[in-house]
Short mmCIF file of C-alpha atoms and ligand atoms in Angstrom, two decimals:
data_model
loop_
_atom_site.label_atom_id
_atom_site.label_comp_id
_atom_site.label_asym_id
_atom_site.label_seq_id
_atom_site.Cartn_x
_atom_site.Cartn_y
_atom_site.Cartn_z
CA MET A 29 165.29 -94.75 -52.85
CA THR A 30 166.40 -95.96 -56.21
CA GLY A 31 164.49 -99.09 -57.37
CA ASP A 32 166.38 -102.29 -56.58
CA GLN A 33 167.11 -103.35 -60.16
CA GLU A 34 168.20 -99.88 -61.15
CA ALA A 35 170.44 -99.72 -58.09
CA VAL A 36 172.01 -103.09 -58.89
CA ASP A 37 172.70 -102.13 -62.50
CA ARG A 38 174.24 -98.82 -61.49
CA ALA A 39 176.49 -100.40 -58.86
CA ARG A 40 177.54 -103.23 -61.19
CA HIS A 41 178.45 -100.88 -64.03
CA ALA A 42 180.37 -98.58 -61.75
CA PHE A 43 182.18 -101.56 -60.24
CA THR A 44 183.20 -102.82 -63.66
CA ASP A 45 184.34 -99.34 -64.76
CA THR A 46 186.41 -98.92 -61.63
CA PHE A 47 187.89 -102.36 -60.99
CA GLY A 48 187.19 -104.37 -64.15
CA GLY A 49 185.26 -107.67 -63.94
CA GLN A 50 181.98 -108.28 -62.17
CA PRO A 51 181.22 -107.96 -58.47
CA ALA A 52 180.35 -111.19 -56.66
CA GLY A 53 177.14 -109.52 -55.53
CA VAL A 54 175.40 -106.31 -54.50
CA TRP A 55 174.22 -105.74 -50.92
CA ALA A 56 172.11 -102.90 -49.48
CA ALA A 57 171.71 -101.47 -45.99
CA PRO A 58 169.46 -98.56 -44.98
CA GLY A 59 169.82 -95.39 -42.96
CA ARG A 60 167.43 -94.88 -40.03
CA VAL A 61 165.38 -92.43 -38.03
CA ASN A 62 164.76 -93.08 -34.41
CA VAL A 63 161.11 -92.65 -33.44
CA ILE A 64 162.11 -92.22 -29.78
CA GLY A 65 164.97 -93.27 -27.45
CA GLU A 66 167.86 -90.87 -28.05
CA HIS A 67 171.26 -91.35 -26.36
CA THR A 68 169.80 -94.24 -24.39
CA ASP A 69 171.74 -96.86 -26.37
CA TYR A 70 175.09 -96.44 -24.60
CA ASN A 71 173.24 -96.30 -21.28
CA GLY A 72 171.83 -99.82 -21.62
CA GLY A 73 168.39 -98.36 -22.41
CA PHE A 74 165.60 -98.69 -24.95
CA VAL A 75 165.38 -97.41 -28.54
CA LEU A 76 162.68 -97.51 -31.21
CA PRO A 77 164.10 -96.81 -34.68
CA ILE A 78 162.72 -97.44 -38.16
CA ALA A 79 164.82 -98.09 -41.27
CA LEU A 80 164.54 -95.57 -44.09
CA PRO A 81 163.88 -96.55 -47.71
CA HIS A 82 167.21 -94.83 -48.47
CA THR A 83 170.09 -97.31 -48.68
CA THR A 84 173.78 -97.68 -49.33
CA ARG A 85 174.61 -100.36 -51.87
CA ALA A 86 177.94 -102.19 -51.83
CA ALA A 87 179.17 -104.08 -54.91
CA VAL A 88 181.91 -106.35 -53.64
CA THR A 89 184.28 -109.04 -54.80
CA ARG A 90 187.24 -110.88 -53.28
CA ARG A 91 190.75 -110.36 -54.62
CA THR A 92 193.86 -112.51 -54.57
CA ASP A 93 196.64 -109.89 -54.31
CA GLY A 94 196.29 -109.13 -50.60
CA ARG A 95 195.00 -105.60 -51.19
CA VAL A 96 191.79 -103.80 -50.34
CA ALA A 97 190.29 -101.08 -52.51
CA PHE A 98 187.32 -98.80 -51.88
CA ALA A 99 185.50 -96.55 -54.34
CA SER A 100 182.38 -94.41 -53.88
CA LEU A 101 180.00 -92.90 -56.40
CA GLN A 102 179.31 -90.00 -54.05
CA GLY A 103 181.78 -87.40 -55.16
CA GLU A 104 184.98 -89.18 -54.19
CA ASP A 105 186.71 -89.94 -57.45
CA ALA A 106 189.92 -91.51 -56.18
CA VAL A 107 190.02 -95.19 -55.31
CA VAL A 108 191.40 -95.70 -51.80
CA GLU A 109 193.70 -98.73 -52.02
CA LEU A 110 196.11 -100.30 -49.55
CA GLY A 111 197.51 -103.65 -48.45
CA LEU A 112 195.27 -105.70 -46.16
CA ASP A 113 198.11 -105.75 -43.65
CA GLU A 114 198.33 -101.94 -43.73
CA LEU A 115 194.82 -101.51 -42.33
CA ALA A 116 194.96 -100.13 -38.80
CA PRO A 117 192.60 -98.03 -36.68
CA GLY A 118 192.61 -94.56 -38.24
CA ARG A 119 194.06 -95.76 -41.53
CA PRO A 120 192.50 -94.97 -43.99
CA ASP A 121 191.24 -91.87 -42.20
CA ASP A 122 188.56 -90.69 -44.67
CA TRP A 123 185.14 -92.11 -45.61
CA ALA A 124 186.84 -95.40 -46.57
CA GLY A 125 187.65 -95.95 -42.88
CA TYR A 126 184.07 -97.18 -42.37
CA PRO A 127 184.12 -100.07 -44.86
CA ALA A 128 187.82 -100.64 -44.10
CA GLY A 129 186.94 -101.03 -40.41
CA VAL A 130 184.57 -103.88 -41.25
CA VAL A 131 187.22 -105.59 -43.39
CA TRP A 132 189.75 -105.07 -40.57
CA ALA A 133 187.41 -106.67 -38.04
CA LEU A 134 187.26 -109.78 -40.26
CA ARG A 135 190.83 -109.64 -41.59
CA GLU A 136 191.73 -113.20 -40.52
CA ARG A 137 189.07 -114.51 -42.88
CA LEU A 138 190.07 -112.48 -45.89
CA ASP A 139 193.66 -113.18 -46.79
CA GLY A 140 193.28 -112.36 -50.48
CA GLY A 141 191.78 -108.88 -50.08
CA LEU A 142 188.63 -107.20 -51.39
CA SER A 143 187.30 -104.61 -53.84
CA VAL A 144 184.31 -102.55 -52.75
CA LEU A 145 182.29 -99.98 -54.67
CA VAL A 146 179.58 -98.11 -52.79
CA ASP A 147 176.67 -96.04 -53.98
CA SER A 148 174.26 -94.37 -51.61
CA ASP A 149 171.18 -92.19 -51.39
CA VAL A 150 171.29 -91.87 -47.60
CA PRO A 151 171.86 -88.16 -46.94
CA VAL A 152 175.30 -87.66 -45.38
CA GLY A 153 175.75 -85.60 -42.20
CA ALA A 154 171.97 -85.38 -41.72
CA GLY A 155 171.79 -87.59 -38.64
CA LEU A 156 170.25 -90.40 -40.67
CA SER A 157 173.05 -92.95 -40.15
CA SER A 158 174.78 -92.90 -43.49
CA SER A 159 177.80 -94.41 -41.73
CA ALA A 160 175.85 -97.40 -40.39
CA ALA A 161 174.36 -97.93 -43.86
CA LEU A 162 177.91 -98.06 -45.18
CA THR A 163 179.35 -100.41 -42.56
CA CYS A 164 176.31 -102.70 -42.51
CA SER A 165 176.14 -103.12 -46.29
CA VAL A 166 179.80 -104.22 -46.31
CA ALA A 167 179.34 -106.42 -43.20
CA LEU A 168 176.50 -108.25 -44.93
CA ALA A 169 178.60 -108.71 -48.07
CA LEU A 170 181.44 -110.16 -46.02
CA ARG A 171 179.10 -112.53 -44.23
CA ASP A 172 177.97 -113.95 -47.55
CA LEU A 173 181.46 -114.04 -49.04
CA VAL A 174 183.63 -115.27 -46.16
CA ALA A 175 181.78 -115.71 -42.86
CA PRO A 176 178.43 -117.49 -43.40
CA GLU A 177 178.15 -118.41 -39.72
CA LEU A 178 177.57 -114.77 -38.69
CA GLY A 179 174.04 -114.04 -37.46
CA PRO A 180 172.31 -110.64 -37.44
CA ALA A 181 173.60 -109.82 -33.94
CA ASP A 182 177.18 -110.56 -35.09
CA LEU A 183 176.74 -108.20 -38.04
CA VAL A 184 175.59 -105.44 -35.69
CA GLU A 185 178.64 -106.06 -33.52
CA LEU A 186 180.99 -106.10 -36.52
CA ALA A 187 179.66 -102.75 -37.73
CA ARG A 188 179.87 -101.32 -34.20
CA ARG A 189 183.51 -102.38 -33.90
CA ALA A 190 184.31 -100.77 -37.24
CA GLU A 191 182.82 -97.50 -36.08
CA ASN A 192 184.05 -97.51 -32.44
CA ASP A 193 187.42 -99.26 -32.64
CA PHE A 194 188.57 -98.42 -36.17
CA VAL A 195 187.07 -95.03 -37.05
CA GLY A 196 187.11 -93.94 -33.40
CA ALA A 197 183.51 -92.66 -33.17
CA PRO A 198 182.22 -93.54 -29.67
CA THR A 199 178.66 -94.41 -30.78
CA GLY A 200 176.27 -96.96 -29.29
CA ILE A 201 174.51 -99.71 -31.26
CA LEU A 202 171.31 -97.93 -32.25
CA ASP A 203 172.26 -97.19 -35.84
CA GLN A 204 173.84 -100.54 -36.69
CA SER A 205 170.94 -102.44 -35.07
CA ALA A 206 168.39 -100.42 -37.02
CA SER A 207 170.23 -100.91 -40.29
CA VAL A 208 170.52 -104.69 -39.85
CA LEU A 209 167.38 -105.65 -37.90
CA CYS A 210 164.54 -103.33 -38.97
CA ALA A 211 161.60 -104.69 -40.96
CA ASP A 212 159.20 -103.14 -43.42
CA GLY A 213 156.11 -101.69 -41.73
CA HIS A 214 157.60 -101.97 -38.24
CA ALA A 215 159.60 -100.07 -35.67
CA LEU A 216 162.35 -102.00 -33.89
CA PHE A 217 161.96 -102.05 -30.11
CA LEU A 218 165.47 -102.85 -28.88
CA ASP A 219 166.71 -103.32 -25.35
CA THR A 220 170.34 -102.33 -25.73
CA ARG A 221 171.34 -103.96 -22.44
CA ASP A 222 170.63 -107.55 -23.43
CA ARG A 223 170.18 -106.75 -27.13
CA THR A 224 166.81 -108.46 -27.37
CA SER A 225 164.44 -106.87 -29.85
CA GLN A 226 160.87 -107.01 -31.05
CA GLN A 227 159.16 -105.73 -34.16
CA VAL A 228 156.34 -103.30 -33.36
CA PRO A 229 153.84 -102.75 -36.21
CA LEU A 230 153.82 -99.10 -37.30
CA ASP A 231 151.33 -98.48 -40.04
CA LEU A 232 151.01 -94.72 -40.05
CA ARG A 233 149.51 -94.55 -43.50
CA SER A 234 146.30 -96.36 -42.66
CA ALA A 235 145.91 -94.07 -39.64
CA GLY A 236 146.06 -91.12 -42.06
CA LEU A 237 149.47 -90.08 -40.75
CA ALA A 238 152.87 -89.35 -42.24
CA LEU A 239 156.32 -89.14 -40.69
CA LEU A 240 157.99 -86.06 -42.10
CA VAL A 241 161.79 -85.81 -41.96
CA VAL A 242 163.38 -82.36 -42.11
CA ASP A 243 167.14 -82.03 -42.52
CA SER A 244 168.31 -78.89 -40.73
CA GLY A 245 171.35 -78.71 -43.00
CA VAL A 246 173.54 -78.27 -39.91
CA THR A 247 176.09 -81.06 -40.16
CA HIS A 248 177.30 -82.95 -37.15
CA GLU A 249 180.43 -84.93 -36.40
CA HIS A 250 180.40 -87.75 -33.86
CA ALA A 251 184.08 -88.55 -33.80
CA GLY A 252 184.65 -85.22 -32.08
CA GLY A 253 183.28 -83.13 -29.28
CA GLY A 254 179.81 -83.04 -27.84
CA TYR A 255 178.68 -86.62 -28.39
CA GLY A 256 181.66 -88.08 -26.52
CA ASP A 257 181.21 -85.51 -23.74
CA ARG A 258 177.62 -86.60 -23.21
CA ARG A 259 178.68 -90.20 -23.08
CA GLN A 260 181.26 -89.43 -20.41
CA GLU A 261 178.78 -87.37 -18.40
CA CYS A 262 176.33 -90.29 -18.41
CA GLU A 263 179.06 -92.70 -17.32
CA GLU A 264 180.06 -90.35 -14.52
CA ALA A 265 176.44 -89.96 -13.40
CA ALA A 266 176.05 -93.76 -13.36
CA ARG A 267 179.26 -94.12 -11.35
CA ARG A 268 178.10 -91.59 -8.76
CA LEU A 269 174.75 -93.36 -8.47
CA GLY A 270 176.47 -96.71 -8.05
CA VAL A 271 174.92 -98.37 -11.12
CA ASP A 272 176.54 -99.92 -14.19
CA PHE A 273 174.18 -98.12 -16.57
CA LEU A 274 171.71 -95.26 -16.11
CA ARG A 275 169.11 -97.67 -17.47
CA GLU A 276 169.03 -99.21 -14.01
CA VAL A 277 167.56 -96.01 -12.60
CA GLU A 278 163.81 -95.86 -13.15
CA ASP A 279 162.77 -93.28 -10.61
CA VAL A 280 163.79 -89.67 -11.25
CA ASP A 281 163.72 -88.99 -7.51
CA ARG A 282 166.88 -91.06 -7.18
CA LEU A 283 168.69 -88.44 -9.27
CA ALA A 284 168.50 -85.89 -6.48
CA ALA A 285 171.61 -87.60 -5.10
CA LEU A 286 173.56 -86.16 -8.05
CA ALA A 287 172.72 -82.54 -7.28
CA ASP A 288 175.43 -82.00 -4.67
CA GLY A 289 175.30 -78.22 -4.81
CA THR A 290 178.05 -77.97 -7.43
CA PRO A 291 177.36 -76.80 -11.00
CA GLU A 292 178.84 -80.09 -12.23
CA GLY A 293 176.47 -82.13 -10.07
CA GLN A 294 173.56 -80.13 -11.45
CA VAL A 295 174.64 -80.83 -15.03
CA LEU A 296 175.02 -84.56 -14.34
CA MET A 297 171.56 -84.62 -12.78
CA ARG A 298 170.03 -83.10 -15.92
CA ARG A 299 171.91 -85.44 -18.25
CA ALA A 300 170.76 -88.43 -16.24
CA ARG A 301 167.20 -87.09 -16.07
CA HIS A 302 167.08 -87.08 -19.86
CA ILE A 303 168.10 -90.74 -19.98
CA VAL A 304 165.67 -91.86 -17.27
CA THR A 305 162.70 -89.98 -18.75
CA GLU A 306 163.63 -90.96 -22.32
CA ASN A 307 163.60 -94.67 -21.43
CA ALA A 308 160.13 -94.16 -19.95
CA ARG A 309 159.03 -92.38 -23.14
CA VAL A 310 160.14 -95.33 -25.29
CA LEU A 311 158.12 -97.72 -23.14
CA GLU A 312 155.12 -95.41 -23.31
CA VAL A 313 155.26 -95.16 -27.10
CA VAL A 314 155.67 -98.92 -27.50
CA ALA A 315 152.70 -99.55 -25.17
CA ALA A 316 150.54 -97.09 -27.13
CA LEU A 317 151.43 -98.67 -30.47
CA ARG A 318 150.91 -102.21 -29.17
CA ASP A 319 147.54 -101.37 -27.65
CA GLY A 320 146.41 -100.21 -31.06
CA ASP A 321 145.85 -96.68 -29.78
CA ASP A 322 145.54 -93.89 -32.31
CA PRO A 323 149.22 -93.21 -33.17
CA ARG A 324 148.46 -89.49 -32.82
CA ARG A 325 148.76 -90.16 -29.10
CA ILE A 326 152.51 -90.56 -29.40
CA GLY A 327 152.91 -87.04 -30.82
CA PRO A 328 153.17 -85.19 -27.47
CA ILE A 329 155.61 -87.85 -26.21
CA LEU A 330 157.89 -87.08 -29.18
CA THR A 331 157.72 -83.36 -28.43
CA ALA A 332 158.50 -84.00 -24.76
CA GLY A 333 161.53 -86.00 -25.94
CA HIS A 334 162.70 -83.00 -27.93
CA GLU A 335 162.33 -80.68 -24.94
CA SER A 336 164.36 -83.07 -22.83
CA LEU A 337 167.14 -83.22 -25.45
CA ARG A 338 167.08 -79.44 -25.71
CA ASP A 339 166.92 -78.51 -22.02
CA ASP A 340 168.39 -81.41 -20.05
CA PHE A 341 170.77 -83.03 -22.53
CA GLU A 342 171.57 -79.77 -24.34
CA ILE A 343 172.31 -81.25 -27.76
CA SER A 344 169.79 -79.40 -29.91
CA VAL A 345 170.62 -76.36 -32.03
CA PRO A 346 168.40 -73.33 -32.76
CA LEU A 347 167.43 -74.55 -36.24
CA LEU A 348 166.26 -77.92 -34.90
CA ASP A 349 164.22 -76.11 -32.26
CA ALA A 350 162.80 -73.90 -35.01
CA ILE A 351 161.73 -76.97 -37.03
CA VAL A 352 159.97 -78.50 -34.04
CA GLU A 353 158.30 -75.25 -33.06
CA SER A 354 157.08 -74.38 -36.54
CA ALA A 355 155.94 -77.95 -37.31
CA VAL A 356 153.90 -78.20 -34.09
CA GLY A 357 152.63 -74.65 -34.64
CA ALA A 358 151.36 -75.70 -38.08
CA GLY A 359 149.48 -78.71 -36.76
CA ALA A 360 152.00 -81.56 -36.39
CA HIS A 361 150.96 -83.90 -33.55
CA GLY A 362 154.52 -83.95 -32.30
CA ALA A 363 158.07 -83.33 -33.47
CA ARG A 364 161.62 -83.80 -32.26
CA MET A 365 165.24 -83.75 -33.30
CA VAL A 366 166.70 -87.21 -34.04
CA GLY A 367 170.14 -88.79 -33.77
CA GLY A 368 173.29 -87.71 -32.02
CA GLY A 369 172.50 -84.00 -31.95
CA PHE A 370 174.34 -80.73 -32.66
CA GLY A 371 172.70 -80.71 -36.09
CA GLY A 372 171.12 -83.31 -38.35
CA SER A 373 167.41 -83.88 -38.82
CA ALA A 374 164.08 -83.62 -37.04
CA ILE A 375 160.92 -85.68 -37.49
CA ALA A 376 157.31 -84.54 -37.30
CA LEU A 377 154.21 -86.71 -36.98
CA VAL A 378 151.68 -85.13 -39.30
CA ASP A 379 148.21 -85.88 -40.68
CA THR A 380 148.63 -86.87 -44.31
CA GLY A 381 146.52 -83.93 -45.36
CA ALA A 382 148.68 -81.49 -43.40
CA VAL A 383 152.10 -82.46 -44.83
CA ASP A 384 152.15 -79.56 -47.28
CA ALA A 385 151.09 -76.99 -44.69
CA VAL A 386 153.68 -78.19 -42.17
CA THR A 387 156.41 -78.30 -44.81
CA ALA A 388 155.50 -74.78 -45.91
CA ALA A 389 155.53 -73.51 -42.31
CA VAL A 390 159.00 -74.96 -41.73
CA GLY A 391 160.18 -73.45 -45.02
CA THR A 392 158.84 -70.02 -44.06
CA ARG A 393 160.59 -70.25 -40.71
CA PHE A 394 163.91 -71.12 -42.41
CA GLU A 395 163.48 -68.18 -44.73
CA ARG A 396 162.89 -65.91 -41.78
CA GLU A 397 166.07 -67.26 -40.17
CA GLY A 398 167.95 -66.49 -43.40
CA GLN A 399 168.52 -70.19 -44.11
CA PRO A 400 168.20 -72.05 -47.43
CA ALA A 401 165.05 -74.18 -47.73
CA PRO A 402 165.58 -77.48 -45.87
CA ARG A 403 165.42 -80.88 -47.53
CA THR A 404 162.22 -82.62 -46.41
CA PHE A 405 160.72 -86.01 -47.19
CA VAL A 406 157.97 -88.27 -45.93
CA THR A 407 159.28 -91.64 -44.83
CA VAL A 408 157.89 -95.10 -44.07
CA PRO A 409 159.33 -97.96 -41.98
CA SER A 410 161.39 -100.01 -44.42
CA ASP A 411 163.47 -103.19 -44.57
CA GLY A 412 166.86 -103.70 -42.98
CA ALA A 413 170.04 -104.88 -44.74
CA ARG A 414 169.64 -107.38 -47.56
CA ARG A 415 171.33 -108.89 -50.58
CA LEU A 416 170.06 -107.39 -53.82
CA ALA A 417 171.95 -109.52 -56.34
C1 GLA B 13 174.15 -91.43 -32.89
C2 GLA B 13 174.88 -92.69 -32.42
C3 GLA B 13 173.91 -93.69 -31.80
C4 GLA B 13 173.01 -93.05 -30.76
C5 GLA B 13 172.41 -91.75 -31.30
C6 GLA B 13 171.64 -90.99 -30.26
O1 GLA B 13 173.32 -91.74 -33.96
O2 GLA B 13 175.55 -93.30 -33.49
O3 GLA B 13 174.62 -94.79 -31.26
O4 GLA B 13 173.71 -92.83 -29.57
O5 GLA B 13 173.41 -90.88 -31.83
O6 GLA B 13 170.52 -91.69 -29.87
#
């Protein structure tokens, strides 16, 4: 949440120290929290994220020697450098794979190569989409430098390809869409099937509300394990129901067909039930916000979303459950884990005057669980990716 000018100066200086010369520009893209609509994105469903004020900044310039080089101010001191023609899915295989994946997806346009320095205040491993902030900042830079015809939807797709096809993380398009398309003061209502989206005004502050983010400190990893399993389970459930995407199922009664008496059928039924009920929750929240209802009304819908992720989708962890329980116990209107699961952050919808009490209650609970105090912050819907300089 560094001020724009300060962020530009810092990135420029670091770029010059690392590569010599000046960057052609500095671009920023934010992390996100999803208000509601979890794991619906690869099921053709609905999502409702906001962009965070936290961003990744990319200072970028073209080169002429056919090489690509990546440097980060976040604790990685070595520059990762290789020939443009050496880029291949999985290579480089560290953090630089994310920006490299974007370069790779546009490699025909970039014969001379590129130098990239990134600086970020998006918490890493906290389920707040630091990877989308990274890919989207570089995608926007490349649009301005070599591919001016690319529209916002193309940038989302470019960042998705970098993550799915190059890094090998089987994510949907929630994070990249939020990072590119979100607008200040609004939540992004996105239909991931046809990729149409609308901005839904979300002015919590004038309703006397705050959105509190609590990082559980449990880190998650999407390239491996549970996330991919859930995706496969959803695909299998859709196949058995004879639909392309679970989004096409609106009535939970239809899911009874999955419960064929086997434990596997029972699991698929619960996974699918999360998706079907979660899509309905997104529509309910959007309707409440559009009708100008008191946003407090969405609180219980958020908590129901958490329970569904915990019980039916089984991707919560005890510390996330503890955050939700203690926040609601201390007066939050609703709370839920956000993101891919198995760690990361939770959000709580809290009266402005109750932020301290809720934060303290969560802190006490962590202490009781023998955990270090969690990082917490109040967030507001912020702007999507943009050029800073
Ligand atoms: C991660 C993925 C997204 C989405 C969420 C869960 O953040 O990157 O595509 O599936 O998990 O909603």
